[in-house]
mmCIF file of C-alpha atoms in Angstrom:
data_model
loop_
_atom_site.group_PDB
_atom_site.id
_atom_site.type_symbol
_atom_site.label_atom_id
_atom_site.label_comp_id
_atom_site.label_asym_id
_atom_site.label_seq_id
_atom_site.Cartn_x
_atom_site.Cartn_y
_atom_site.Cartn_z
ATOM 1 C CA MET A 1 -14.656 0.772 19.569
ATOM 2 C CA ILE A 2 -12.413 -1.653 22.187
ATOM 3 C CA ASN A 3 -13.422 -2.263 25.593
ATOM 4 C CA LYS A 4 -10.185 -3.158 27.703
ATOM 5 C CA ASP A 5 -12.068 -4.697 30.238
ATOM 6 C CA THR A 6 -13.409 -7.335 28.343
ATOM 7 C CA GLY A 7 -11.199 -7.306 25.694
ATOM 8 C CA LEU A 8 -13.866 -7.245 23.019
ATOM 9 C CA ILE A 9 -14.356 -4.617 20.257
ATOM 10 C CA ASP A 10 -18.000 -3.273 19.662
ATOM 11 C CA SER A 11 -18.060 -3.824 15.655
ATOM 12 C CA ALA A 12 -18.013 -7.698 15.859
ATOM 13 C CA GLU A 13 -20.364 -10.644 16.705
ATOM 14 C CA PHE A 14 -18.496 -12.687 19.735
ATOM 15 C CA ILE A 15 -18.382 -16.330 19.606
ATOM 16 C CA LEU A 16 -16.132 -17.536 21.978
ATOM 17 C CA SER A 17 -13.803 -20.543 20.810
ATOM 18 C CA PRO A 18 -12.645 -22.807 23.507
ATOM 19 C CA ASN A 19 -8.712 -22.271 21.633
ATOM 20 C CA HIS A 20 -7.345 -19.864 23.768
ATOM 21 C CA ASP A 21 -5.744 -19.242 27.393
ATOM 22 C CA ASP A 22 -4.529 -16.624 29.728
ATOM 23 C CA ARG A 23 -1.507 -14.487 28.487
ATOM 24 C CA ALA A 24 1.853 -14.695 30.855
ATOM 25 C CA ASN A 25 1.411 -10.797 30.764
ATOM 26 C CA GLU A 26 -1.758 -9.158 29.786
ATOM 27 C CA THR A 27 -0.512 -5.721 29.078
ATOM 28 C CA ASP A 28 2.360 -7.168 26.783
ATOM 29 C CA ILE A 29 0.447 -6.761 23.367
ATOM 30 C CA SER A 30 2.501 -5.458 21.066
ATOM 31 C CA LEU A 31 2.208 -7.004 17.491
ATOM 32 C CA LEU A 32 -0.703 -7.606 14.957
ATOM 33 C CA ILE A 33 -0.838 -10.142 13.037
ATOM 34 C CA ILE A 34 -2.686 -10.545 9.388
ATOM 35 C CA HIS A 35 -3.743 -14.020 7.997
ATOM 36 C CA GLY A 36 -5.485 -15.252 5.458
ATOM 37 C CA ILE A 37 -7.993 -18.178 5.234
ATOM 38 C CA SER A 38 -10.416 -19.931 3.636
ATOM 39 C CA LEU A 39 -12.658 -23.079 3.594
ATOM 40 C CA PRO A 40 -12.628 -25.151 2.306
ATOM 41 C CA PRO A 41 -9.484 -23.713 0.232
ATOM 42 C CA GLY A 42 -10.680 -21.574 -2.176
ATOM 43 C CA LYS A 43 -13.687 -21.179 -1.552
ATOM 44 C CA PHE A 44 -15.851 -18.416 1.013
ATOM 45 C CA GLY A 45 -18.486 -18.349 2.965
ATOM 46 C CA GLY A 46 -20.502 -21.027 5.087
ATOM 47 C CA PRO A 47 -19.850 -22.024 8.975
ATOM 48 C CA TYR A 48 -16.481 -23.565 8.355
ATOM 49 C CA ILE A 49 -13.768 -21.230 9.663
ATOM 50 C CA THR A 50 -16.186 -20.779 13.115
ATOM 51 C CA ASP A 51 -16.653 -24.358 13.000
ATOM 52 C CA LEU A 52 -12.890 -24.859 12.457
ATOM 53 C CA PHE A 53 -12.410 -22.601 15.611
ATOM 54 C CA THR A 54 -14.759 -23.885 17.519
ATOM 55 C CA ASN A 55 -13.566 -27.508 17.322
ATOM 56 C CA GLN A 56 -17.269 -28.010 15.335
ATOM 57 C CA LEU A 57 -15.664 -28.846 12.038
ATOM 58 C CA ASP A 58 -17.059 -32.197 10.447
ATOM 59 C CA SER A 59 -14.823 -33.753 9.068
ATOM 60 C CA SER A 60 -17.259 -35.316 6.165
ATOM 61 C CA VAL A 61 -18.676 -32.098 4.501
ATOM 62 C CA ASP A 62 -14.603 -32.182 2.336
ATOM 63 C CA PRO A 63 -11.792 -33.959 2.292
ATOM 64 C CA PHE A 64 -9.923 -31.198 2.975
ATOM 65 C CA PHE A 65 -11.532 -30.945 6.728
ATOM 66 C CA GLU A 66 -10.072 -34.867 7.466
ATOM 67 C CA GLN A 67 -6.560 -33.345 7.367
ATOM 68 C CA ILE A 68 -7.444 -30.467 9.833
ATOM 69 C CA LYS A 69 -9.816 -31.789 11.833
ATOM 70 C CA HIS A 70 -7.244 -32.435 15.014
ATOM 71 C CA LEU A 71 -5.998 -28.729 14.908
ATOM 72 C CA ARG A 72 -7.048 -26.632 18.058
ATOM 73 C CA VAL A 73 -6.529 -22.880 16.414
ATOM 74 C CA SER A 74 -8.304 -19.717 16.516
ATOM 75 C CA SER A 75 -8.045 -16.033 15.901
ATOM 76 C CA HIS A 76 -9.300 -13.005 17.798
ATOM 77 C CA LEU A 77 -10.867 -11.751 14.598
ATOM 78 C CA LEU A 78 -12.111 -12.975 11.480
ATOM 79 C CA ILE A 79 -12.702 -10.079 8.638
ATOM 80 C CA ARG A 80 -15.211 -11.473 6.040
ATOM 81 C CA ARG A 81 -15.458 -11.244 2.309
ATOM 82 C CA ASP A 82 -18.672 -8.563 2.797
ATOM 83 C CA GLY A 83 -16.807 -7.142 5.516
ATOM 84 C CA SER A 84 -18.963 -8.649 8.640
ATOM 85 C CA VAL A 85 -16.120 -8.892 11.531
ATOM 86 C CA LEU A 86 -16.360 -11.821 14.128
ATOM 87 C CA GLN A 87 -14.505 -12.428 17.536
ATOM 88 C CA TYR A 88 -13.115 -15.481 18.719
ATOM 89 C CA VAL A 89 -11.393 -14.327 21.674
ATOM 90 C CA PRO A 90 -11.010 -11.169 23.632
ATOM 91 C CA PHE A 91 -7.630 -9.268 23.129
ATOM 92 C CA HIS A 92 -6.525 -9.805 26.298
ATOM 93 C CA LYS A 93 -6.564 -13.862 25.918
ATOM 94 C CA ARG A 94 -3.894 -15.671 23.943
ATOM 95 C CA ALA A 95 -5.650 -17.041 20.687
ATOM 96 C CA TRP A 96 -3.815 -19.480 19.083
ATOM 97 C CA HIS A 97 -3.225 -18.204 15.266
ATOM 98 C CA ALA A 98 0.157 -17.942 14.559
ATOM 99 C CA GLY A 99 1.828 -21.297 15.624
ATOM 100 C CA GLN A 100 5.957 -21.950 15.888
ATOM 101 C CA SER A 101 6.814 -18.014 15.008
ATOM 102 C CA ASN A 102 9.504 -15.536 15.515
ATOM 103 C CA PHE A 103 9.515 -11.650 15.771
ATOM 104 C CA MET A 104 12.822 -10.108 16.134
ATOM 105 C CA GLY A 105 14.285 -12.352 17.731
ATOM 106 C CA ARG A 106 11.166 -13.505 20.481
ATOM 107 C CA ASP A 107 9.763 -16.738 19.997
ATOM 108 C CA SER A 108 5.825 -17.938 20.665
ATOM 109 C CA CYS A 109 4.485 -14.961 19.088
ATOM 110 C CA ASN A 110 1.057 -15.587 20.424
ATOM 111 C CA ASP A 111 2.309 -14.643 23.932
ATOM 112 C CA PHE A 112 2.119 -10.699 22.396
ATOM 113 C CA SER A 113 0.247 -10.792 19.566
ATOM 114 C CA ILE A 114 -3.054 -10.009 18.082
ATOM 115 C CA GLY A 115 -4.534 -12.123 15.340
ATOM 116 C CA ILE A 116 -6.839 -11.397 12.402
ATOM 117 C CA GLU A 117 -8.186 -13.108 9.719
ATOM 118 C CA LEU A 118 -8.867 -12.067 6.176
ATOM 119 C CA GLU A 119 -11.401 -14.724 4.628
ATOM 120 C CA GLY A 120 -9.138 -14.848 1.090
ATOM 121 C CA THR A 121 -6.651 -16.542 -0.655
ATOM 122 C CA ASP A 122 -2.946 -16.239 -1.322
ATOM 123 C CA GLU A 123 -4.050 -16.405 -5.056
ATOM 124 C CA GLN A 124 -6.717 -13.821 -5.035
ATOM 125 C CA LYS A 125 -7.245 -10.233 -4.071
ATOM 126 C CA TYR A 126 -9.578 -9.193 -0.919
ATOM 127 C CA GLU A 127 -12.236 -6.831 -0.955
ATOM 128 C CA ASP A 128 -11.951 -3.288 -0.527
ATOM 129 C CA ILE A 129 -14.764 -3.601 2.132
ATOM 130 C CA GLN A 130 -12.243 -5.943 4.022
ATOM 131 C CA TYR A 131 -9.163 -3.026 3.716
ATOM 132 C CA VAL A 132 -11.881 -0.640 5.095
ATOM 133 C CA ARG A 133 -12.872 -2.854 8.292
ATOM 134 C CA LEU A 134 -9.192 -4.079 8.333
ATOM 135 C CA ILE A 135 -7.879 -0.613 8.767
ATOM 136 C CA GLU A 136 -10.586 0.992 11.056
ATOM 137 C CA ILE A 137 -9.663 -2.315 13.574
ATOM 138 C CA THR A 138 -6.093 -1.485 13.407
ATOM 139 C CA ARG A 139 -6.683 2.443 14.669
ATOM 140 C CA ASP A 140 -9.132 1.168 17.026
ATOM 141 C CA LEU A 141 -6.465 -1.606 18.154
ATOM 142 C CA GLN A 142 -3.273 1.253 18.395
ATOM 143 C CA GLN A 143 -5.077 3.754 20.001
ATOM 144 C CA ALA A 144 -5.799 0.515 22.690
ATOM 145 C CA TYR A 145 -2.577 -1.160 22.520
ATOM 146 C CA PRO A 146 -0.082 1.429 21.745
ATOM 147 C CA ALA A 147 2.883 -0.561 21.281
ATOM 148 C CA ILE A 148 1.198 -1.830 18.283
ATOM 149 C CA THR A 149 3.304 0.701 16.119
ATOM 150 C CA ALA A 150 3.079 0.670 12.256
ATOM 151 C CA ASP A 151 6.190 -1.825 12.334
ATOM 152 C CA HIS A 152 4.723 -4.390 14.425
ATOM 153 C CA ILE A 153 2.586 -4.829 11.927
ATOM 154 C CA ILE A 154 2.994 -7.786 9.911
ATOM 155 C CA GLY A 155 1.642 -11.011 8.132
ATOM 156 C CA HIS A 156 1.844 -14.860 8.882
ATOM 157 C CA CYS A 157 4.369 -15.135 6.565
ATOM 158 C CA HIS A 158 6.211 -12.911 8.295
ATOM 159 C CA VAL A 159 6.641 -14.783 11.531
ATOM 160 C CA ALA A 160 6.482 -18.139 10.104
ATOM 161 C CA PRO A 161 8.924 -17.917 6.974
ATOM 162 C CA GLY A 162 8.660 -21.231 4.734
ATOM 163 C CA ARG A 163 6.118 -22.461 7.004
ATOM 164 C CA LYS A 164 3.233 -20.096 6.177
ATOM 165 C CA THR A 165 2.384 -17.496 3.230
ATOM 166 C CA ASP A 166 -0.335 -15.637 3.816
ATOM 167 C CA PRO A 167 -2.046 -13.314 3.936
ATOM 168 C CA GLY A 168 -0.366 -13.548 0.262
ATOM 169 C CA ASP A 169 1.108 -11.653 -2.438
ATOM 170 C CA PHE A 170 -2.005 -10.135 -3.304
ATOM 171 C CA PHE A 171 -2.692 -8.825 -0.031
ATOM 172 C CA ASP A 172 -2.092 -4.827 -0.329
ATOM 173 C CA TRP A 173 0.369 -3.894 2.105
ATOM 174 C CA ASP A 174 1.217 -0.150 0.786
ATOM 175 C CA PHE A 175 -2.376 0.796 0.419
ATOM 176 C CA TYR A 176 -2.913 -0.714 4.109
ATOM 177 C CA LYS A 177 0.093 0.701 5.430
ATOM 178 C CA GLN A 178 -0.559 4.450 4.060
ATOM 179 C CA SER A 179 -4.108 4.022 4.982
ATOM 180 C CA LEU A 180 -3.454 3.874 8.638
ATOM 181 C CA ASP A 181 -0.735 7.284 8.809
#
């Protein structure tokens, strides 16, 4: 269940990311973007995604972290491999997840979208429990924000083609979309 006053979902642990700001129009939430992330790349678990989203990433832990330590990014939600859910930004606020992006002729997708990260990679299947949680959360989001229709649920690769590939070829779009019907 989503509390529209707080912008929080009750099924998630809330850890506030400083990497967000106000939306120009809080009522203009009409897009859901699915992402994939693992830190370090290809490794799961650990605090590193949260550390990245809260600007606390220790670049000495992994050589890859040196390349991304300057980033100021966030997502509304993260669904871990075990199905646990973390929320970093209230839904009525703008998370910094899509970067330079375009959907149906509209630039700056962060302005009107909600971003959900799945802990995973482009090269491997996501866990069944992640789909269960994603489907539950998507239904809650569609109830709270009716402009998020089936054709307004896309991957990061769709709004930033050539720049982003996530959630990757192993994300089962058919299963996910059919489960929402």
